[in-house]
């Protein structure tokens, strides 16, 4: 059995360890400091954090964001990314929490059980961040990794992680309410072991794969009615106390029938969506302002960030959302070729010099407010910097970076 990590402790008022008073908060700080050899930028980051230069922090799956005031009047937009856990890893982590009654009690009391982290780590699930996992991002011109603004954000969030260990779960992909709901479901299942087991069934993707294997021998499907007609043919009243109206129920049935139609035609892109992604998908179908508000409210999403993801879905579906949320490190040669093509195209499009800044899978035309992101599907997704200073999806993806640039070039007024 591995040694347990030390229990909660108070930190000195100053110094590198002043930002975290618990072992799990200090683990976050240690991951930051072990990710770089640049002690100077870390020192400046600590100073910025102590001076209150970090604005309100937004936490979303896989990232934490905030405006950080630097030497210029306008604050910089800083973020730190952390890989989210896969569904299988979440199952392992939740089973680990549920295995001991004291784990959940400790979490609800604001404590992170060291044994929980040890057991999860040995099972291949990294709840606490590793130095190689923290991925900083900032709008400042500093190329440091991290720059002092992203370092300040990391230091500033440590105290919040101290007070609420569920924040680590949220950064890994699932918020407090979703984690507690999953744990309640596991506890309920454990209390009904004497009842006849319910057939487990298989995942929708597996069911489709089995059907597809036999599809060529199956009888030809009849022409399916339009989703709206199918919903109208099922006048089932909304369940009492569900909060749903008949119109809501019809919309849900129309959505289900539309997805089934796409599935039967071979489109499996929505089979493995998370709850968060499915909410974005529904919002992108223009369900109306009331539904949009309820989707934001019930998922706990930041309204502006949710609206950005909705636009990303409209332009690129599930892959578009992934590109909006998670930067990645593609083949450097692909980025170099794209940068060369863009440089040549820009020489013909404008006489003014255009600086192209490369970071991970993103090429940013810094003085034009245009950004191109290379997706995992080898397509380029164009973004524009809006008045709020954030990058918003601006057009469908293209296989050619120059085509993606052209799609948004005129909209910048250049």
Short mmCIF file of C-alpha atoms in Angstrom, two decimals:
data_model
loop_
_atom_site.label_atom_id
_atom_site.label_comp_id
_atom_site.label_asym_id
_atom_site.label_seq_id
_atom_site.Cartn_x
_atom_site.Cartn_y
_atom_site.Cartn_z
CA UNK A 1 0.00 0.00 0.00
CA UNK A 2 1.40 3.40 -0.94
CA UNK A 3 2.05 6.00 1.78
CA UNK A 4 -0.81 8.44 2.36
CA UNK A 5 -0.34 12.07 1.53
CA UNK A 6 -0.15 14.42 4.51
CA UNK A 7 -3.37 15.81 5.97
CA UNK A 8 -4.60 19.42 5.90
CA UNK A 9 -2.16 22.00 7.17
CA UNK A 10 -1.86 25.77 7.31
CA UNK A 11 0.59 27.55 5.03
CA UNK A 12 2.94 30.40 5.87
CA UNK A 13 1.69 33.90 5.16
CA UNK A 14 4.26 34.47 2.42
CA UNK A 15 6.42 32.41 0.11
CA UNK A 16 5.56 29.91 -2.58
CA UNK A 17 3.40 27.79 -0.28
CA UNK A 18 1.32 30.72 0.98
CA UNK A 19 -1.43 30.15 -1.58
CA UNK A 20 -2.53 26.69 -0.43
CA UNK A 21 -3.16 25.46 3.11
CA UNK A 22 -4.08 21.85 2.29
CA UNK A 23 -2.10 19.06 0.69
CA UNK A 24 -4.38 18.92 -2.34
CA UNK A 25 -4.18 22.68 -2.86
CA UNK A 26 -0.42 22.49 -2.53
CA UNK A 27 -0.41 19.65 -5.09
CA UNK A 28 -1.95 22.09 -7.57
CA UNK A 29 0.75 24.69 -6.80
CA UNK A 30 3.48 22.05 -7.03
CA UNK A 31 2.21 20.90 -10.43
CA UNK A 32 2.46 24.48 -11.66
CA UNK A 33 5.95 25.04 -10.29
CA UNK A 34 7.25 21.68 -11.52
CA UNK A 35 5.98 22.43 -15.03
CA UNK A 36 8.62 25.10 -15.67
CA UNK A 37 12.18 26.09 -14.80
CA UNK A 38 11.40 29.80 -15.17
CA UNK A 39 11.46 30.93 -11.55
CA UNK A 40 11.31 34.58 -12.60
CA UNK A 41 7.89 34.32 -14.22
CA UNK A 42 6.60 32.26 -11.29
CA UNK A 43 7.79 34.94 -8.88
CA UNK A 44 6.02 37.66 -10.87
CA UNK A 45 2.90 35.49 -10.99
CA UNK A 46 2.92 35.15 -7.21
CA UNK A 47 3.25 38.93 -6.88
CA UNK A 48 0.34 39.52 -9.26
CA UNK A 49 -1.83 37.05 -7.35
CA UNK A 50 -1.01 38.65 -3.98
CA UNK A 51 -1.79 42.11 -5.35
CA UNK A 52 -5.26 41.06 -6.48
CA UNK A 53 -4.51 41.38 -10.20
CA UNK A 54 -6.56 38.26 -11.03
CA UNK A 55 -10.21 38.97 -11.85
CA UNK A 56 -13.26 36.72 -11.37
CA UNK A 57 -12.43 33.13 -12.23
CA UNK A 58 -14.56 30.93 -14.49
CA UNK A 59 -14.24 27.16 -14.16
CA UNK A 60 -15.39 24.85 -16.95
CA UNK A 61 -14.59 21.24 -17.87
CA UNK A 62 -10.88 21.11 -18.61
CA UNK A 63 -10.12 24.77 -18.03
CA UNK A 64 -10.05 27.71 -15.65
CA UNK A 65 -10.14 31.27 -17.02
CA UNK A 66 -9.81 34.82 -15.71
CA UNK A 67 -8.76 38.29 -16.76
CA UNK A 68 -5.38 39.20 -15.27
CA UNK A 69 -4.29 42.83 -15.06
CA UNK A 70 -0.78 43.38 -16.34
CA UNK A 71 1.26 46.46 -17.10
CA UNK A 72 -1.16 47.65 -19.80
CA UNK A 73 -4.57 49.27 -19.13
CA UNK A 74 -6.53 46.39 -20.63
CA UNK A 75 -6.28 43.08 -18.73
CA UNK A 76 -5.05 39.94 -20.46
CA UNK A 77 -7.27 36.87 -20.96
CA UNK A 78 -5.52 33.99 -19.25
CA UNK A 79 -6.47 30.34 -18.99
CA UNK A 80 -5.05 27.06 -17.75
CA UNK A 81 -6.19 23.84 -19.44
CA UNK A 82 -6.27 20.38 -17.84
CA UNK A 83 -7.24 17.14 -19.66
CA UNK A 84 -10.73 15.89 -18.81
CA UNK A 85 -11.25 12.26 -17.86
CA UNK A 86 -12.71 9.74 -20.29
CA UNK A 87 -16.00 8.03 -19.38
CA UNK A 88 -14.19 4.83 -18.38
CA UNK A 89 -11.89 6.80 -16.07
CA UNK A 90 -14.91 8.51 -14.52
CA UNK A 91 -16.49 5.12 -13.80
CA UNK A 92 -13.30 4.04 -12.05
CA UNK A 93 -13.06 7.26 -10.06
CA UNK A 94 -16.71 7.21 -8.96
CA UNK A 95 -16.43 3.54 -7.98
CA UNK A 96 -13.39 4.47 -5.90
CA UNK A 97 -15.31 7.24 -4.11
CA UNK A 98 -18.31 4.98 -3.53
CA UNK A 99 -16.16 2.11 -2.20
CA UNK A 100 -15.73 3.82 1.18
CA UNK A 101 -18.54 5.68 2.92
CA UNK A 102 -16.03 8.05 4.50
CA UNK A 103 -14.81 9.34 1.14
CA UNK A 104 -18.04 11.13 0.26
CA UNK A 105 -18.48 12.40 3.81
CA UNK A 106 -15.00 13.90 3.70
CA UNK A 107 -15.61 15.54 0.32
CA UNK A 108 -18.88 17.07 1.52
CA UNK A 109 -16.98 18.35 4.56
CA UNK A 110 -14.47 20.09 2.30
CA UNK A 111 -11.69 17.52 2.61
CA UNK A 112 -9.95 15.48 -0.10
CA UNK A 113 -9.21 11.97 1.22
CA UNK A 114 -5.61 11.05 0.51
CA UNK A 115 -6.56 7.36 0.18
CA UNK A 116 -9.06 8.25 -2.56
CA UNK A 117 -6.40 10.02 -4.61
CA UNK A 118 -3.93 7.17 -4.04
CA UNK A 119 -6.42 4.46 -5.07
CA UNK A 120 -7.56 6.41 -8.15
CA UNK A 121 -3.97 7.07 -9.23
CA UNK A 122 -3.07 3.39 -8.95
CA UNK A 123 -6.13 2.61 -11.09
CA UNK A 124 -4.83 4.96 -13.79
CA UNK A 125 -7.06 7.96 -12.99
CA UNK A 126 -5.14 11.20 -12.28
CA UNK A 127 -7.47 13.38 -10.22
CA UNK A 128 -4.73 15.72 -9.04
CA UNK A 129 -2.86 17.42 -11.92
CA UNK A 130 0.54 16.29 -13.12
CA UNK A 131 3.10 18.95 -14.14
CA UNK A 132 2.87 17.86 -17.79
CA UNK A 133 -0.93 18.26 -17.79
CA UNK A 134 -1.24 21.95 -16.93
CA UNK A 135 -1.42 23.84 -20.21
CA UNK A 136 -1.38 27.66 -19.87
CA UNK A 137 -2.76 30.12 -22.41
CA UNK A 138 -2.73 33.91 -22.41
CA UNK A 139 -3.45 36.79 -24.78
CA UNK A 140 -0.29 38.62 -23.70
CA UNK A 141 2.77 38.81 -26.02
CA UNK A 142 4.91 36.83 -23.55
CA UNK A 143 5.84 33.39 -24.90
CA UNK A 144 6.65 31.98 -21.47
CA UNK A 145 5.18 28.63 -20.49
CA UNK A 146 3.53 29.77 -18.33
CA UNK A 147 3.66 33.54 -18.61
CA UNK A 148 3.35 35.52 -15.38
CA UNK A 149 -0.38 36.14 -15.95
CA UNK A 150 -1.26 32.44 -16.32
CA UNK A 151 0.98 31.70 -13.32
CA UNK A 152 -0.93 34.30 -11.30
CA UNK A 153 -4.19 32.61 -12.24
CA UNK A 154 -2.85 29.24 -11.07
CA UNK A 155 -1.74 30.67 -7.74
CA UNK A 156 -4.99 32.56 -7.23
CA UNK A 157 -7.19 29.50 -7.80
CA UNK A 158 -5.25 27.41 -5.26
CA UNK A 159 -7.15 28.85 -2.29
CA UNK A 160 -10.46 28.01 -3.95
CA UNK A 161 -9.29 24.43 -4.52
CA UNK A 162 -8.36 24.38 -0.82
CA UNK A 163 -11.91 25.26 0.19
CA UNK A 164 -13.75 23.09 -2.33
CA UNK A 165 -12.07 19.87 -3.51
CA UNK A 166 -15.02 19.30 -5.87
CA UNK A 167 -13.37 21.94 -8.05
CA UNK A 168 -10.80 19.32 -9.04
CA UNK A 169 -13.64 17.07 -10.22
CA UNK A 170 -15.11 19.97 -12.22
CA UNK A 171 -11.76 20.63 -13.90
CA UNK A 172 -11.60 16.96 -14.84
CA UNK A 173 -14.98 17.21 -16.57
CA UNK A 174 -17.87 16.79 -14.11
CA UNK A 175 -19.26 19.26 -11.60
CA UNK A 176 -20.33 18.73 -8.02
CA UNK A 177 -24.03 18.06 -8.79
CA UNK A 178 -23.25 15.52 -11.52
CA UNK A 179 -20.74 13.69 -9.30
CA UNK A 180 -23.18 13.54 -6.39
CA UNK A 181 -25.98 12.29 -8.67
CA UNK A 182 -23.72 9.50 -9.97
CA UNK A 183 -22.75 8.52 -6.43
CA UNK A 184 -26.40 8.46 -5.31
CA UNK A 185 -27.19 6.18 -8.25
CA UNK A 186 -24.41 3.81 -7.21
CA UNK A 187 -25.60 3.79 -3.61
CA UNK A 188 -29.19 3.07 -4.69
CA UNK A 189 -28.00 0.23 -6.90
CA UNK A 190 -26.14 -1.24 -3.96
CA UNK A 191 -29.29 -1.30 -1.82
CA UNK A 192 -31.33 -3.24 -4.37
CA UNK A 193 -29.02 -6.19 -4.93
CA UNK A 194 -31.71 -8.61 -3.70
CA UNK A 195 -34.17 -7.56 -6.41
CA UNK A 196 -34.12 -9.27 -9.83
CA UNK A 197 -31.45 -7.57 -11.92
CA UNK A 198 -32.56 -5.30 -14.74
CA UNK A 199 -31.08 -6.24 -18.12
CA UNK A 200 -28.00 -4.09 -18.54
CA UNK A 201 -28.46 -3.59 -22.25
CA UNK A 202 -25.67 -2.20 -24.41
CA UNK A 203 -24.51 1.25 -25.36
CA UNK A 204 -26.30 2.83 -28.31
CA UNK A 205 -23.08 2.75 -30.32
CA UNK A 206 -22.80 -1.00 -29.82
CA UNK A 207 -26.42 -1.53 -30.76
CA UNK A 208 -25.92 0.44 -33.95
CA UNK A 209 -22.75 -1.47 -34.83
CA UNK A 210 -24.60 -4.78 -34.43
CA UNK A 211 -27.46 -3.53 -36.59
CA UNK A 212 -25.10 -2.14 -39.23
CA UNK A 213 -23.37 -5.53 -39.54
CA UNK A 214 -26.70 -7.07 -40.58
CA UNK A 215 -28.04 -4.08 -42.49
CA UNK A 216 -27.25 -5.41 -45.95
CA UNK A 217 -29.42 -8.48 -45.26
CA UNK A 218 -32.25 -6.55 -43.61
CA UNK A 219 -35.40 -5.50 -45.49
CA UNK A 220 -35.35 -1.97 -46.92
CA UNK A 221 -36.71 0.58 -44.46
CA UNK A 222 -39.82 2.48 -45.46
CA UNK A 223 -39.61 6.23 -45.98
CA UNK A 224 -39.72 7.84 -42.55
CA UNK A 225 -42.11 10.71 -41.84
CA UNK A 226 -40.78 14.15 -40.99
CA UNK A 227 -39.84 14.46 -37.27
CA UNK A 228 -42.55 17.10 -36.69
CA UNK A 229 -45.22 14.80 -38.15
CA UNK A 230 -44.00 11.92 -35.99
CA UNK A 231 -44.24 14.05 -32.85
CA UNK A 232 -47.74 15.20 -33.78
CA UNK A 233 -48.79 11.57 -34.18
CA UNK A 234 -47.96 10.86 -30.53
CA UNK A 235 -50.26 13.12 -28.47
CA UNK A 236 -49.03 11.83 -25.11
CA UNK A 237 -49.70 14.21 -22.23
CA UNK A 238 -46.70 15.42 -20.27
CA UNK A 239 -46.22 13.53 -16.95
CA UNK A 240 -47.70 15.33 -13.97
CA UNK A 241 -45.09 17.18 -11.96
CA UNK A 242 -42.40 16.82 -14.62
CA UNK A 243 -42.31 20.53 -15.39
CA UNK A 244 -42.79 19.73 -19.08
CA UNK A 245 -45.56 21.10 -21.26
CA UNK A 246 -47.10 19.28 -24.21
CA UNK A 247 -45.06 21.52 -26.49
CA UNK A 248 -41.89 20.53 -24.66
CA UNK A 249 -42.75 16.87 -25.01
CA UNK A 250 -43.41 17.23 -28.72
CA UNK A 251 -40.09 18.97 -29.16
CA UNK A 252 -38.28 16.16 -27.34
CA UNK A 253 -40.02 13.52 -29.44
CA UNK A 254 -39.20 15.40 -32.63
CA UNK A 255 -35.57 15.60 -31.54
CA UNK A 256 -35.43 11.87 -30.73
CA UNK A 257 -36.99 10.91 -34.06
CA UNK A 258 -34.63 13.22 -35.96
CA UNK A 259 -31.61 11.63 -34.27
CA UNK A 260 -32.96 8.16 -35.03
CA UNK A 261 -33.36 9.13 -38.69
CA UNK A 262 -29.76 10.34 -38.87
CA UNK A 263 -28.55 7.20 -37.09
CA UNK A 264 -30.31 4.94 -39.60
CA UNK A 265 -28.71 6.89 -42.41
CA UNK A 266 -25.25 6.17 -40.96
CA UNK A 267 -24.57 9.35 -38.97
CA UNK A 268 -23.21 8.18 -35.59
CA UNK A 269 -21.65 11.49 -34.54
CA UNK A 270 -24.06 12.02 -31.61
CA UNK A 271 -23.89 8.55 -30.08
CA UNK A 272 -21.29 9.30 -27.41
CA UNK A 273 -22.15 12.82 -26.28
CA UNK A 274 -21.76 13.86 -22.67
CA UNK A 275 -24.64 15.60 -20.92
CA UNK A 276 -22.81 18.89 -21.43
CA UNK A 277 -22.35 18.28 -25.17
CA UNK A 278 -25.94 17.14 -25.64
CA UNK A 279 -27.21 20.33 -24.01
CA UNK A 280 -25.12 22.30 -26.52
CA UNK A 281 -26.53 20.19 -29.36
CA UNK A 282 -30.11 20.92 -28.30
CA UNK A 283 -29.39 24.63 -27.90
CA UNK A 284 -27.90 24.72 -31.41
CA UNK A 285 -31.22 23.51 -32.86
CA UNK A 286 -32.86 26.86 -31.96
CA UNK A 287 -35.35 25.57 -29.35
CA UNK A 288 -36.25 29.12 -28.29
CA UNK A 289 -35.00 31.50 -25.58
CA UNK A 290 -36.86 29.73 -22.75
CA UNK A 291 -35.24 26.37 -23.47
CA UNK A 292 -31.86 28.02 -24.00
CA UNK A 293 -32.17 29.61 -20.55
CA UNK A 294 -33.19 26.31 -18.93
CA UNK A 295 -30.30 24.46 -20.58
CA UNK A 296 -27.84 26.97 -19.14
CA UNK A 297 -29.52 26.92 -15.73
CA UNK A 298 -29.72 23.13 -15.44
CA UNK A 299 -26.16 22.47 -16.63
CA UNK A 300 -24.62 25.24 -14.54
CA UNK A 301 -22.84 26.57 -17.62
CA UNK A 302 -21.49 30.08 -18.04
CA UNK A 303 -24.01 31.78 -20.40
CA UNK A 304 -21.42 33.39 -22.68
CA UNK A 305 -19.27 30.26 -22.86
CA UNK A 306 -22.38 28.17 -23.55
CA UNK A 307 -23.39 30.52 -26.38
CA UNK A 308 -19.90 30.18 -27.91
CA UNK A 309 -20.16 26.39 -27.81
CA UNK A 310 -23.63 26.57 -29.38
CA UNK A 311 -22.17 28.50 -32.30
CA UNK A 312 -19.27 26.04 -32.48
CA UNK A 313 -21.78 23.17 -32.81
CA UNK A 314 -23.62 24.93 -35.61
CA UNK A 315 -20.40 25.31 -37.56
CA UNK A 316 -18.81 21.94 -36.77
CA UNK A 317 -20.99 19.63 -34.67
CA UNK A 318 -19.29 17.58 -31.91
CA UNK A 319 -15.84 18.15 -33.44
CA UNK A 320 -16.47 21.89 -33.53
CA UNK A 321 -17.24 21.84 -29.80
CA UNK A 322 -14.08 19.85 -29.08
CA UNK A 323 -12.03 22.37 -31.05
CA UNK A 324 -13.60 25.22 -29.08
CA UNK A 325 -12.93 23.62 -25.70
CA UNK A 326 -9.69 21.67 -25.94
CA UNK A 327 -6.44 22.80 -27.59
CA UNK A 328 -4.14 19.99 -28.67
CA UNK A 329 -0.64 19.55 -30.09
CA UNK A 330 -0.81 18.46 -33.76
CA UNK A 331 2.06 17.38 -36.00
CA UNK A 332 4.41 20.42 -36.13
CA UNK A 333 4.94 19.88 -39.85
CA UNK A 334 1.22 20.38 -40.52
CA UNK A 335 1.32 23.67 -38.65
CA UNK A 336 4.47 24.78 -40.51
CA UNK A 337 2.96 24.00 -43.93
CA UNK A 338 -0.25 25.87 -43.04
CA UNK A 339 1.70 28.87 -41.79
CA UNK A 340 3.69 29.01 -45.04
CA UNK A 341 0.49 28.82 -47.12
CA UNK A 342 -1.14 31.59 -45.09
CA UNK A 343 1.92 33.83 -45.37
CA UNK A 344 1.89 33.48 -49.15
CA UNK A 345 -1.87 34.11 -49.35
CA UNK A 346 -1.70 37.17 -47.10
CA UNK A 347 1.00 38.69 -49.28
CA UNK A 348 -1.57 38.78 -52.10
CA UNK A 349 -4.53 39.82 -49.93
CA UNK A 350 -2.99 42.85 -48.23
CA UNK A 351 0.02 45.12 -48.39
CA UNK A 352 0.07 45.57 -44.62
CA UNK A 353 2.30 43.24 -42.60
CA UNK A 354 0.42 40.49 -40.77
CA UNK A 355 1.99 38.69 -37.84
CA UNK A 356 1.05 35.02 -37.44
CA UNK A 357 1.40 33.63 -33.94
CA UNK A 358 1.44 29.85 -33.50
CA UNK A 359 0.36 28.10 -30.31
CA UNK A 360 -0.54 24.41 -30.13
CA UNK A 361 -3.19 23.86 -32.86
CA UNK A 362 -3.90 27.58 -33.34
CA UNK A 363 -2.60 30.13 -35.83
CA UNK A 364 -3.55 33.67 -34.84
CA UNK A 365 -3.35 36.76 -37.05
CA UNK A 366 -2.69 38.98 -34.04
CA UNK A 367 -3.39 42.36 -35.65
CA UNK A 368 -6.43 41.17 -37.64
CA UNK A 369 -8.56 39.46 -35.01
CA UNK A 370 -8.57 36.16 -36.92
CA UNK A 371 -7.61 32.74 -35.59
CA UNK A 372 -7.54 29.37 -37.34
CA UNK A 373 -7.70 26.17 -35.27
CA UNK A 374 -6.68 22.79 -36.64
CA UNK A 375 -9.17 20.17 -35.54
CA UNK A 376 -8.59 16.45 -34.91
CA UNK A 377 -10.40 15.87 -38.22
CA UNK A 378 -7.55 17.69 -40.07
CA UNK A 379 -9.85 20.62 -40.92
CA UNK A 380 -9.31 24.30 -40.11
CA UNK A 381 -11.91 26.09 -38.00
CA UNK A 382 -12.00 29.91 -38.40
CA UNK A 383 -12.53 32.16 -35.37
CA UNK A 384 -12.99 35.91 -35.01
CA UNK A 385 -12.20 38.03 -31.96
CA UNK A 386 -15.44 39.74 -30.94
CA UNK A 387 -15.98 42.96 -28.98
CA UNK A 388 -15.83 41.04 -25.69
CA UNK A 389 -12.23 40.13 -26.51
CA UNK A 390 -13.05 36.41 -26.78
CA UNK A 391 -12.59 34.14 -29.77
CA UNK A 392 -15.89 33.05 -31.36
CA UNK A 393 -16.43 30.38 -34.05
CA UNK A 394 -17.11 32.27 -37.26
CA UNK A 395 -17.64 29.84 -40.17
CA UNK A 396 -17.67 26.15 -41.11
CA UNK A 397 -14.35 24.36 -41.20
CA UNK A 398 -12.28 23.88 -44.36
CA UNK A 399 -9.60 21.36 -45.25
CA UNK A 400 -7.41 24.20 -46.59
CA UNK A 401 -6.26 26.89 -44.11
CA UNK A 402 -6.36 29.55 -46.85
CA UNK A 403 -10.01 28.68 -47.60
CA UNK A 404 -10.81 28.98 -43.89
CA UNK A 405 -9.09 32.38 -43.78
CA UNK A 406 -10.91 33.59 -46.87
CA UNK A 407 -14.27 32.65 -45.34
CA UNK A 408 -13.85 35.29 -42.62
CA UNK A 409 -11.39 37.77 -44.11
CA UNK A 410 -13.95 40.23 -45.44
CA UNK A 411 -15.83 40.28 -42.14
CA UNK A 412 -12.86 41.90 -40.40
CA UNK A 413 -13.14 44.94 -42.65
CA UNK A 414 -9.69 44.42 -44.03
#
